[in-house]
Each structure stands twice: as C-alpha cells, then as structure tokens.
Amino acid sequence: MSSFWRFVVRRVLVTVPVLFLVTLLGFVLTYLIPADPLAMVLSERAMANPEIVRAYRARWGLDQPPHLRYLTYVGNLLQGDLGTSIATQQPVLDDLKAFVPATVELAVAAIVVAVVVGLPLGVLAAVHRDRAADHVARVGSLVGVSMPVFWLGLLALAVFYYRLRLAPGPGRLDPQLVPPEPLTGLLVVDSLVRGRWDALADALHHLALPALVLGAYVMGTITRITRSSVLEVLAQDYVRTARAKGLPERAVIGRHALRNALIPTVTVVGLAFGNLMAGAVMTETIFAWPGIGRYAVDAASKLDFPAIMGVTLFVAVVYVSVSFLVDLAYGLLDPRIRLG
C-alpha cells in the first residue's frame, strides 16, 4: 500500500473515535441543559395534562434513562437515522438535506470571492512592500477583518437594495419565479442542469451580495496571511539565488516564492470554509437565507435535541473533512511534507 493510501486509511480510522466523542459530548451537554424540551412544543394547557406529557415523553424517548437514550441514538445513527426533530416533526436527516444545500452554495461563493480577491491582493502587497499598493491592500484587509459581518450585511442591504436598487431583496430566489426542479438543492447548479436560464440569473443575482458580505472577512484574513508569508519567503536564500540566476521576477514569485508561501494560506482557507459551512448565522438571518445556521438557531431556541445533535454531527464531519483536504494540499504544495 502506498504512503498516500496509508495516510487516507489512518485518517479515516482516526475520524471514527472523533465522531463518537462528538456525539457523546453533544449528548451530555444537551442533557445537562436545565430545561424541558416539551415546554417548547406543547401549550400550557397540554403541559398541564399528565397523560399528554407522558405520551410525548414516551414518543421522544425522554422517559428513558440517559445512558439508554444515548445507546439508542448511537444504534440508530449507525443505521443512518439521526432521529426525528421535535420542532418540525420531520426526520433530522431530511431537514439537513433541505437546509445544507443553501449553506453550501453560500459558503462556496463566499470562499471563491475571498480567495480570488484576497490571494492576489496579498501577493501584490508583499511584492510592492511599503508602496501605494501595499498601503491600499493593508487598509482594505483591515477593513474587511475589523468590520462586523452583521453590520456590513445591514449596510449592504440598505445601500444596494433599498437605496440603489442594484441588488435583489433577501432570499435565494424571487418569490414570483418558479424554482427549478430539485436535483442537488443548489439553485445555481439545478438551474444550470435544467436549462432554466431565468432562474440561474436570478439565483446568481440573489447570491452575489451575501457572498460578498460573508467573503469580506475571510478575504481580509487571506490578504494579511498571504502578505506576511510571501514577505517571509522572499527573504529566503533560494529566492535570492533564483534572482541572482537572472530569472524574471514573475517566475521568481510564481514558481519559487508563492508555492511555499501558500501553506499558511491553505490552512486559513480550510478553517474559514469550515466556519462558513458550520453556519454563517448572522448573514443567513439578515439575508433570510434558509441555511444550516438558521436551522441550528431555531433548534437551539426550541431545545430540539435531535436537531441539535444532527447539526453538531454535521459540523464535526465538515471540520474533519476539511482538515483532511488541507493535509492533502500540504503534500501537494511542499513535497518535503510526507503524507505517510
């Protein structure tokens, strides 16, 4: 077995106890909450009826001892059953299938904006250190990092939607437009596959503003990390040697400096994408975006324990997957880092 596949197998084996620990910690923390979830879904009149309360507790397994409830949850989980949401009365897996695509669409668009803008800006700032381009890039990244996302979102809506009428209102699609037939849940992809060009244009129009708002913070971070990494690499001996050999500056930067400087940036991009996938709660709330962040907030406010556990497990899987991909990227960028 090659070193690559040994690395993959080892990471998969490590993932199993990590996910098991996440389910255990999530279950213990939700169990320790001093509140009754039935009080969130039953009326006061229903809560005063012991028969109704007893029936609901038996239905959701709340009358069982904690260890039996956890063993039942793990047993169902191994069969692909995340339980049934107390609030929506739907299987948690179905709820996640309904909410996750919106978050995926928004997170991918935001990270693309952040990388496409932030990476070149960071390199430009490093190459032109202490000159006008560097100052502009540093100020832009500082604004992106320090500006609260909720404030930037409200400001963007007020200016581009309310004042200038350049952006559409909140939501993923115009309410008067019939959505494309679902295939992946991603409106952009489904519209493209179904040939619904009107829906594709409208979905991209609705996606642009929240993606820019959400990507602004990540863009600022990528710019700052890339700038400092490139500056550090440009001071290395092998870069001076490359310049002394008469290589064009573009080749020195692109072929010798940038590749080694990208390792810290890849880490930041991976962590940022994990955070975005975990749910950009404020952005999704401001733009009425039906993603996993809003679902998690609703579940927490209603003490919907099965939904909370489902979201927790989903976030854990996302972070483990992103960490795995980042490790693979390390090996591709720097052959000295052996995956085996």
Tab-separated table of C-alpha atoms in Angstrom:
chain	number	residue	atom	x	y	z
A	1	MET	CA	0.000	0.000	0.000
A	2	SER	CA	1.416	3.394	-0.974
A	3	SER	CA	2.113	6.108	1.594
A	4	PHE	CA	-0.843	8.112	0.308
A	5	TRP	CA	-3.362	5.345	0.907
A	6	ARG	CA	-1.820	4.547	4.292
A	7	PHE	CA	-2.386	8.194	5.161
A	8	VAL	CA	-6.012	8.044	3.976
A	9	VAL	CA	-6.747	4.852	5.923
A	10	ARG	CA	-5.103	6.230	9.062
A	11	ARG	CA	-7.130	9.449	8.891
A	12	VAL	CA	-10.375	7.550	8.351
A	13	LEU	CA	-9.613	5.340	11.366
A	14	VAL	CA	-8.901	8.423	13.490
A	15	THR	CA	-12.174	10.003	12.347
A	16	VAL	CA	-14.327	7.262	13.882
A	17	PRO	CA	-13.398	7.893	17.561
A	18	VAL	CA	-13.509	11.658	16.958
A	19	LEU	CA	-17.094	11.490	15.706
A	20	PHE	CA	-18.015	9.108	18.524
A	21	LEU	CA	-16.587	11.579	21.049
A	22	VAL	CA	-18.540	14.410	19.415
A	23	THR	CA	-21.817	12.504	19.772
A	24	LEU	CA	-21.022	11.712	23.425
A	25	LEU	CA	-20.100	15.293	24.335
A	26	GLY	CA	-23.073	16.681	22.415
A	27	PHE	CA	-25.443	14.316	24.158
A	28	VAL	CA	-24.049	15.075	27.622
A	29	LEU	CA	-24.185	18.842	27.064
A	30	THR	CA	-27.768	18.768	25.778
A	31	TYR	CA	-28.774	16.514	28.664
A	32	LEU	CA	-27.273	18.953	31.203
A	33	ILE	CA	-29.426	21.841	29.942
A	34	PRO	CA	-31.863	22.561	32.802
A	35	ALA	CA	-34.971	22.838	30.632
A	36	ASP	CA	-37.768	20.611	29.369
A	37	PRO	CA	-37.979	20.469	25.547
A	38	LEU	CA	-41.679	19.615	25.737
A	39	ALA	CA	-42.345	23.056	27.225
A	40	MET	CA	-41.205	24.495	23.876
A	41	VAL	CA	-43.607	22.470	21.729
A	42	LEU	CA	-46.653	21.953	23.978
A	43	SER	CA	-49.080	24.617	25.074
A	44	GLU	CA	-49.581	25.434	28.760
A	45	ARG	CA	-52.895	23.577	28.674
A	46	ALA	CA	-51.258	20.482	27.179
A	47	MET	CA	-48.393	20.658	29.673
A	48	ALA	CA	-50.964	20.628	32.498
A	49	ASN	CA	-52.335	17.292	31.260
A	50	PRO	CA	-50.164	14.422	32.635
A	51	GLU	CA	-51.470	11.980	30.016
A	52	ILE	CA	-50.348	14.168	27.132
A	53	VAL	CA	-46.973	14.859	28.731
A	54	ARG	CA	-46.423	11.142	29.427
A	55	ALA	CA	-47.346	10.239	25.851
A	56	TYR	CA	-44.964	12.827	24.400
A	57	ARG	CA	-42.118	11.731	26.670
A	58	ALA	CA	-42.617	8.116	25.599
A	59	ARG	CA	-42.783	9.105	21.915
A	60	TRP	CA	-39.478	11.016	22.003
A	61	GLY	CA	-37.786	8.588	24.409
A	62	LEU	CA	-37.464	11.250	27.114
A	63	ASP	CA	-38.772	8.843	29.755
A	64	GLN	CA	-35.731	6.561	29.382
A	65	PRO	CA	-32.528	6.800	31.446
A	66	PRO	CA	-29.802	8.915	29.794
A	67	HIS	CA	-27.486	6.004	29.007
A	68	LEU	CA	-30.287	4.070	27.270
A	69	ARG	CA	-31.213	7.169	25.276
A	70	TYR	CA	-27.606	7.583	24.153
A	71	LEU	CA	-27.215	3.911	23.220
A	72	THR	CA	-30.475	4.090	21.270
A	73	TYR	CA	-29.238	7.229	19.494
A	74	VAL	CA	-25.899	5.631	18.545
A	75	GLY	CA	-27.634	2.456	17.384
A	76	ASN	CA	-29.985	4.454	15.159
A	77	LEU	CA	-27.073	6.598	13.960
A	78	LEU	CA	-25.186	3.529	12.750
A	79	GLN	CA	-28.235	2.759	10.590
A	80	GLY	CA	-28.278	6.292	9.147
A	81	ASP	CA	-31.119	7.506	11.376
A	82	LEU	CA	-30.404	10.871	13.057
A	83	GLY	CA	-33.747	10.854	14.832
A	84	THR	CA	-36.845	12.990	14.382
A	85	SER	CA	-36.943	16.702	15.052
A	86	ILE	CA	-39.241	17.636	17.932
A	87	ALA	CA	-39.982	21.037	16.369
A	88	THR	CA	-40.511	20.169	12.691
A	89	GLN	CA	-41.746	16.587	13.273
A	90	GLN	CA	-39.554	15.573	10.317
A	91	PRO	CA	-36.528	13.243	10.243
A	92	VAL	CA	-33.427	15.295	11.082
A	93	LEU	CA	-31.665	13.857	8.029
A	94	ASP	CA	-34.426	15.230	5.783
A	95	ASP	CA	-34.156	18.634	7.485
A	96	LEU	CA	-30.389	18.680	6.914
A	97	LYS	CA	-30.892	17.748	3.261
A	98	ALA	CA	-33.255	20.698	2.936
A	99	PHE	CA	-31.055	23.289	4.692
A	100	VAL	CA	-27.468	22.232	3.891
A	101	PRO	CA	-27.508	22.998	0.105
A	102	ALA	CA	-28.265	26.677	0.740
A	103	THR	CA	-25.299	26.914	3.110
A	104	VAL	CA	-23.033	25.043	0.684
A	105	GLU	CA	-23.977	27.425	-2.114
A	106	LEU	CA	-23.330	30.499	0.036
A	107	ALA	CA	-20.103	29.175	1.605
A	108	VAL	CA	-18.576	28.166	-1.743
A	109	ALA	CA	-19.442	31.533	-3.309
A	110	ALA	CA	-18.015	33.407	-0.298
A	111	ILE	CA	-14.763	31.432	-0.230
A	112	VAL	CA	-14.327	31.883	-4.009
A	113	VAL	CA	-14.742	35.651	-3.603
A	114	ALA	CA	-12.305	35.683	-0.685
A	115	VAL	CA	-9.599	33.648	-2.461
A	116	VAL	CA	-9.920	35.338	-5.868
A	117	VAL	CA	-9.609	38.799	-4.302
A	118	GLY	CA	-7.530	38.147	-1.188
A	119	LEU	CA	-4.735	35.994	-2.621
A	120	PRO	CA	-3.612	38.323	-5.439
A	121	LEU	CA	-4.017	41.294	-3.113
A	122	GLY	CA	-1.719	39.690	-0.540
A	123	VAL	CA	0.932	38.870	-3.145
A	124	LEU	CA	0.688	42.387	-4.608
A	125	ALA	CA	1.113	43.928	-1.163
A	126	ALA	CA	4.199	41.800	-0.434
A	127	VAL	CA	5.863	42.441	-3.787
A	128	HIS	CA	5.255	46.199	-3.503
A	129	ARG	CA	6.024	46.445	0.187
A	130	ASP	CA	5.648	49.934	1.743
A	131	ARG	CA	4.397	51.377	-1.519
A	132	ALA	CA	0.946	52.613	-2.500
A	133	ALA	CA	-0.370	49.156	-3.498
A	134	ASP	CA	0.752	47.727	-0.159
A	135	HIS	CA	-0.940	50.502	1.816
A	136	VAL	CA	-4.207	50.098	-0.129
A	137	ALA	CA	-4.181	46.316	0.340
A	138	ARG	CA	-3.441	46.589	4.057
A	139	VAL	CA	-6.196	49.133	4.625
A	140	GLY	CA	-8.664	47.052	2.611
A	141	SER	CA	-7.823	43.876	4.515
A	142	LEU	CA	-8.010	45.698	7.838
A	143	VAL	CA	-11.481	46.995	6.976
A	144	GLY	CA	-12.596	43.508	5.955
A	145	VAL	CA	-11.294	41.894	9.135
A	146	SER	CA	-12.481	44.509	11.597
A	147	MET	CA	-15.956	45.228	10.224
A	148	PRO	CA	-18.669	43.110	11.941
A	149	VAL	CA	-20.482	40.881	9.463
A	150	PHE	CA	-23.954	41.776	10.738
A	151	TRP	CA	-23.247	45.499	10.370
A	152	LEU	CA	-21.748	45.065	6.904
A	153	GLY	CA	-24.756	42.960	5.872
A	154	LEU	CA	-27.262	45.549	7.064
A	155	LEU	CA	-25.235	48.341	5.422
A	156	ALA	CA	-25.051	46.441	2.124
A	157	LEU	CA	-28.808	45.825	2.137
A	158	ALA	CA	-29.549	49.478	2.932
A	159	VAL	CA	-27.282	50.783	0.165
A	160	PHE	CA	-27.533	48.250	-2.659
A	161	TYR	CA	-31.113	47.067	-2.144
A	162	TYR	CA	-33.014	49.922	-0.516
A	163	ARG	CA	-31.206	52.995	-1.970
A	164	LEU	CA	-29.636	51.999	-5.271
A	165	ARG	CA	-31.955	49.082	-6.168
A	166	LEU	CA	-28.963	47.224	-7.605
A	167	ALA	CA	-29.379	44.080	-5.508
A	168	PRO	CA	-32.499	41.935	-5.040
A	169	GLY	CA	-34.213	41.508	-1.705
A	170	PRO	CA	-33.435	38.770	0.822
A	171	GLY	CA	-33.909	35.128	-0.081
A	172	ARG	CA	-32.436	32.728	-2.644
A	173	LEU	CA	-34.885	33.389	-5.479
A	174	ASP	CA	-37.532	35.900	-6.485
A	175	PRO	CA	-40.848	34.789	-4.893
A	176	GLN	CA	-42.634	35.189	-8.255
A	177	LEU	CA	-40.179	32.879	-10.010
A	178	VAL	CA	-40.847	29.132	-10.072
A	179	PRO	CA	-37.755	27.300	-8.724
A	180	PRO	CA	-36.107	24.704	-10.963
A	181	GLU	CA	-36.955	21.073	-10.326
A	182	PRO	CA	-34.735	19.977	-7.384
A	183	LEU	CA	-31.744	17.822	-8.223
A	184	THR	CA	-28.960	18.791	-5.828
A	185	GLY	CA	-30.707	21.504	-3.823
A	186	LEU	CA	-28.156	24.022	-5.134
A	187	LEU	CA	-30.235	26.525	-7.075
A	188	VAL	CA	-27.349	27.599	-9.316
A	189	VAL	CA	-26.481	24.011	-10.259
A	190	ASP	CA	-30.110	22.889	-10.626
A	191	SER	CA	-30.939	25.895	-12.827
A	192	LEU	CA	-27.901	25.176	-14.994
A	193	VAL	CA	-28.673	21.468	-15.346
A	194	ARG	CA	-32.376	22.065	-16.067
A	195	GLY	CA	-31.633	24.824	-18.551
A	196	ARG	CA	-33.571	27.386	-16.507
A	197	TRP	CA	-31.539	30.447	-17.500
A	198	ASP	CA	-34.013	32.868	-15.906
A	199	ALA	CA	-33.718	31.055	-12.575
A	200	LEU	CA	-29.913	30.855	-12.945
A	201	ALA	CA	-29.589	34.602	-13.472
A	202	ASP	CA	-31.917	35.350	-10.561
A	203	ALA	CA	-30.164	32.872	-8.222
A	204	LEU	CA	-26.745	34.386	-9.018
A	205	HIS	CA	-28.183	37.863	-8.502
A	206	HIS	CA	-29.511	36.885	-5.060
A	207	LEU	CA	-26.261	35.092	-4.168
A	208	ALA	CA	-23.875	37.937	-5.016
A	209	LEU	CA	-24.497	40.324	-2.116
A	210	PRO	CA	-24.493	37.820	0.801
A	211	ALA	CA	-21.420	36.115	-0.715
A	212	LEU	CA	-19.566	39.441	-0.886
A	213	VAL	CA	-20.548	40.293	2.684
A	214	LEU	CA	-19.575	36.889	4.021
A	215	GLY	CA	-16.388	36.740	1.968
A	216	ALA	CA	-15.166	40.184	3.080
A	217	TYR	CA	-13.898	38.980	6.451
A	218	VAL	CA	-12.211	35.896	5.006
A	219	MET	CA	-10.725	37.995	2.210
A	220	GLY	CA	-9.112	40.344	4.731
A	221	THR	CA	-7.620	37.416	6.636
A	222	ILE	CA	-6.287	35.752	3.460
A	223	THR	CA	-4.716	39.023	2.302
A	224	ARG	CA	-2.881	39.563	5.576
A	225	ILE	CA	-1.673	35.962	5.888
A	226	THR	CA	-0.553	35.795	2.244
A	227	ARG	CA	1.315	39.091	2.517
A	228	SER	CA	3.261	38.052	5.608
A	229	SER	CA	4.001	34.575	4.196
A	230	VAL	CA	5.252	35.906	0.859
A	231	LEU	CA	7.410	38.508	2.612
A	232	GLU	CA	8.991	35.775	4.728
A	233	VAL	CA	9.665	33.543	1.715
A	234	LEU	CA	11.093	36.415	-0.371
A	235	ALA	CA	13.809	36.806	2.274
A	236	GLN	CA	14.964	33.176	1.897
A	237	ASP	CA	18.299	32.284	0.293
A	238	TYR	CA	16.809	30.196	-2.524
A	239	VAL	CA	14.755	33.188	-3.702
A	240	ARG	CA	17.864	35.391	-3.746
A	241	THR	CA	19.628	32.626	-5.684
A	242	ALA	CA	16.819	32.497	-8.227
A	243	ARG	CA	17.069	36.252	-8.709
A	244	ALA	CA	20.862	36.054	-8.992
A	245	LYS	CA	20.467	33.488	-11.802
A	246	GLY	CA	18.583	36.141	-13.754
A	247	LEU	CA	15.109	34.621	-13.629
A	248	PRO	CA	12.303	37.072	-14.397
A	249	GLU	CA	10.641	38.470	-11.269
A	250	ARG	CA	7.306	36.925	-12.300
A	251	ALA	CA	8.919	33.445	-12.383
A	252	VAL	CA	10.634	34.022	-9.028
A	253	ILE	CA	7.344	34.993	-7.394
A	254	GLY	CA	5.079	32.475	-9.097
A	255	ARG	CA	7.360	29.447	-9.304
A	256	HIS	CA	9.584	29.731	-6.237
A	257	ALA	CA	8.026	32.029	-3.634
A	258	LEU	CA	4.263	31.679	-3.916
A	259	ARG	CA	4.123	27.903	-3.751
A	260	ASN	CA	5.914	27.741	-0.399
A	261	ALA	CA	4.068	30.777	0.912
A	262	LEU	CA	0.681	29.193	0.237
A	263	ILE	CA	0.835	26.650	3.074
A	264	PRO	CA	-0.350	29.053	5.834
A	265	THR	CA	-2.954	30.459	3.430
A	266	VAL	CA	-4.323	26.974	2.726
A	267	THR	CA	-4.758	26.446	6.462
A	268	VAL	CA	-6.676	29.717	6.795
A	269	VAL	CA	-8.865	28.927	3.779
A	270	GLY	CA	-9.655	25.471	5.169
A	271	LEU	CA	-10.597	26.756	8.598
A	272	ALA	CA	-12.616	29.605	7.083
A	273	PHE	CA	-14.540	27.238	4.831
A	274	GLY	CA	-15.272	25.001	7.836
A	275	ASN	CA	-16.595	28.010	9.749
A	276	LEU	CA	-18.754	29.071	6.812
A	277	MET	CA	-20.149	25.562	6.429
A	278	ALA	CA	-20.838	25.392	10.157
A	279	GLY	CA	-23.358	28.125	9.575
A	280	ALA	CA	-22.948	31.819	8.951
A	281	VAL	CA	-25.776	32.593	11.329
A	282	MET	CA	-25.810	36.382	11.110
A	283	THR	CA	-25.522	36.513	7.318
A	284	GLU	CA	-28.210	33.873	6.844
A	285	THR	CA	-30.519	35.703	9.241
A	286	ILE	CA	-30.029	39.147	7.654
A	287	PHE	CA	-30.477	37.858	4.099
A	288	ALA	CA	-33.267	35.379	5.015
A	289	TRP	CA	-31.030	32.620	3.696
A	290	PRO	CA	-32.516	29.197	4.606
A	291	GLY	CA	-29.227	27.571	5.602
A	292	ILE	CA	-27.925	25.355	8.371
A	293	GLY	CA	-27.135	28.348	10.601
A	294	ARG	CA	-30.780	29.399	10.831
A	295	TYR	CA	-31.812	25.779	11.355
A	296	ALA	CA	-29.308	25.455	14.225
A	297	VAL	CA	-30.541	28.637	15.890
A	298	ASP	CA	-34.172	27.512	15.642
A	299	ALA	CA	-33.246	24.100	17.051
A	300	ALA	CA	-31.348	25.624	19.977
A	301	SER	CA	-34.100	28.127	20.802
A	302	LYS	CA	-36.711	25.320	20.870
A	303	LEU	CA	-34.461	22.822	22.711
A	304	ASP	CA	-34.877	20.472	19.784
A	305	PHE	CA	-32.301	17.943	20.999
A	306	PRO	CA	-32.337	15.580	17.973
A	307	ALA	CA	-31.854	18.530	15.616
A	308	ILE	CA	-29.066	19.958	17.795
A	309	MET	CA	-27.290	16.607	17.764
A	310	GLY	CA	-27.737	16.334	13.993
A	311	VAL	CA	-26.250	19.785	13.372
A	312	THR	CA	-23.380	19.070	15.789
A	313	LEU	CA	-22.521	15.863	13.980
A	314	PHE	CA	-22.743	17.580	10.591
A	315	VAL	CA	-20.360	20.337	11.706
A	316	ALA	CA	-17.918	17.743	13.066
A	317	VAL	CA	-17.949	15.851	9.764
A	318	VAL	CA	-17.332	19.108	7.876
A	319	TYR	CA	-14.330	20.050	10.010
A	320	VAL	CA	-12.818	16.562	9.804
A	321	SER	CA	-13.265	16.521	6.014
A	322	VAL	CA	-11.774	19.987	5.565
A	323	SER	CA	-8.822	19.090	7.800
A	324	PHE	CA	-8.211	16.001	5.667
A	325	LEU	CA	-8.258	18.034	2.444
A	326	VAL	CA	-5.904	20.639	3.940
A	327	ASP	CA	-3.425	17.889	4.845
A	328	LEU	CA	-3.578	16.609	1.268
A	329	ALA	CA	-2.942	20.130	-0.030
A	330	TYR	CA	0.173	20.388	2.173
A	331	GLY	CA	1.661	17.361	0.459
A	332	LEU	CA	0.931	18.762	-2.995
A	333	LEU	CA	2.389	22.204	-2.230
A	334	ASP	CA	5.514	21.007	-0.441
A	335	PRO	CA	6.897	17.550	-1.369
A	336	ARG	CA	9.035	17.660	1.794
A	337	ILE	CA	5.825	17.099	3.774
A	338	ARG	CA	5.260	13.380	3.513
A	339	LEU	CA	1.705	12.151	3.911
A	340	GLY	CA	2.884	8.757	5.014
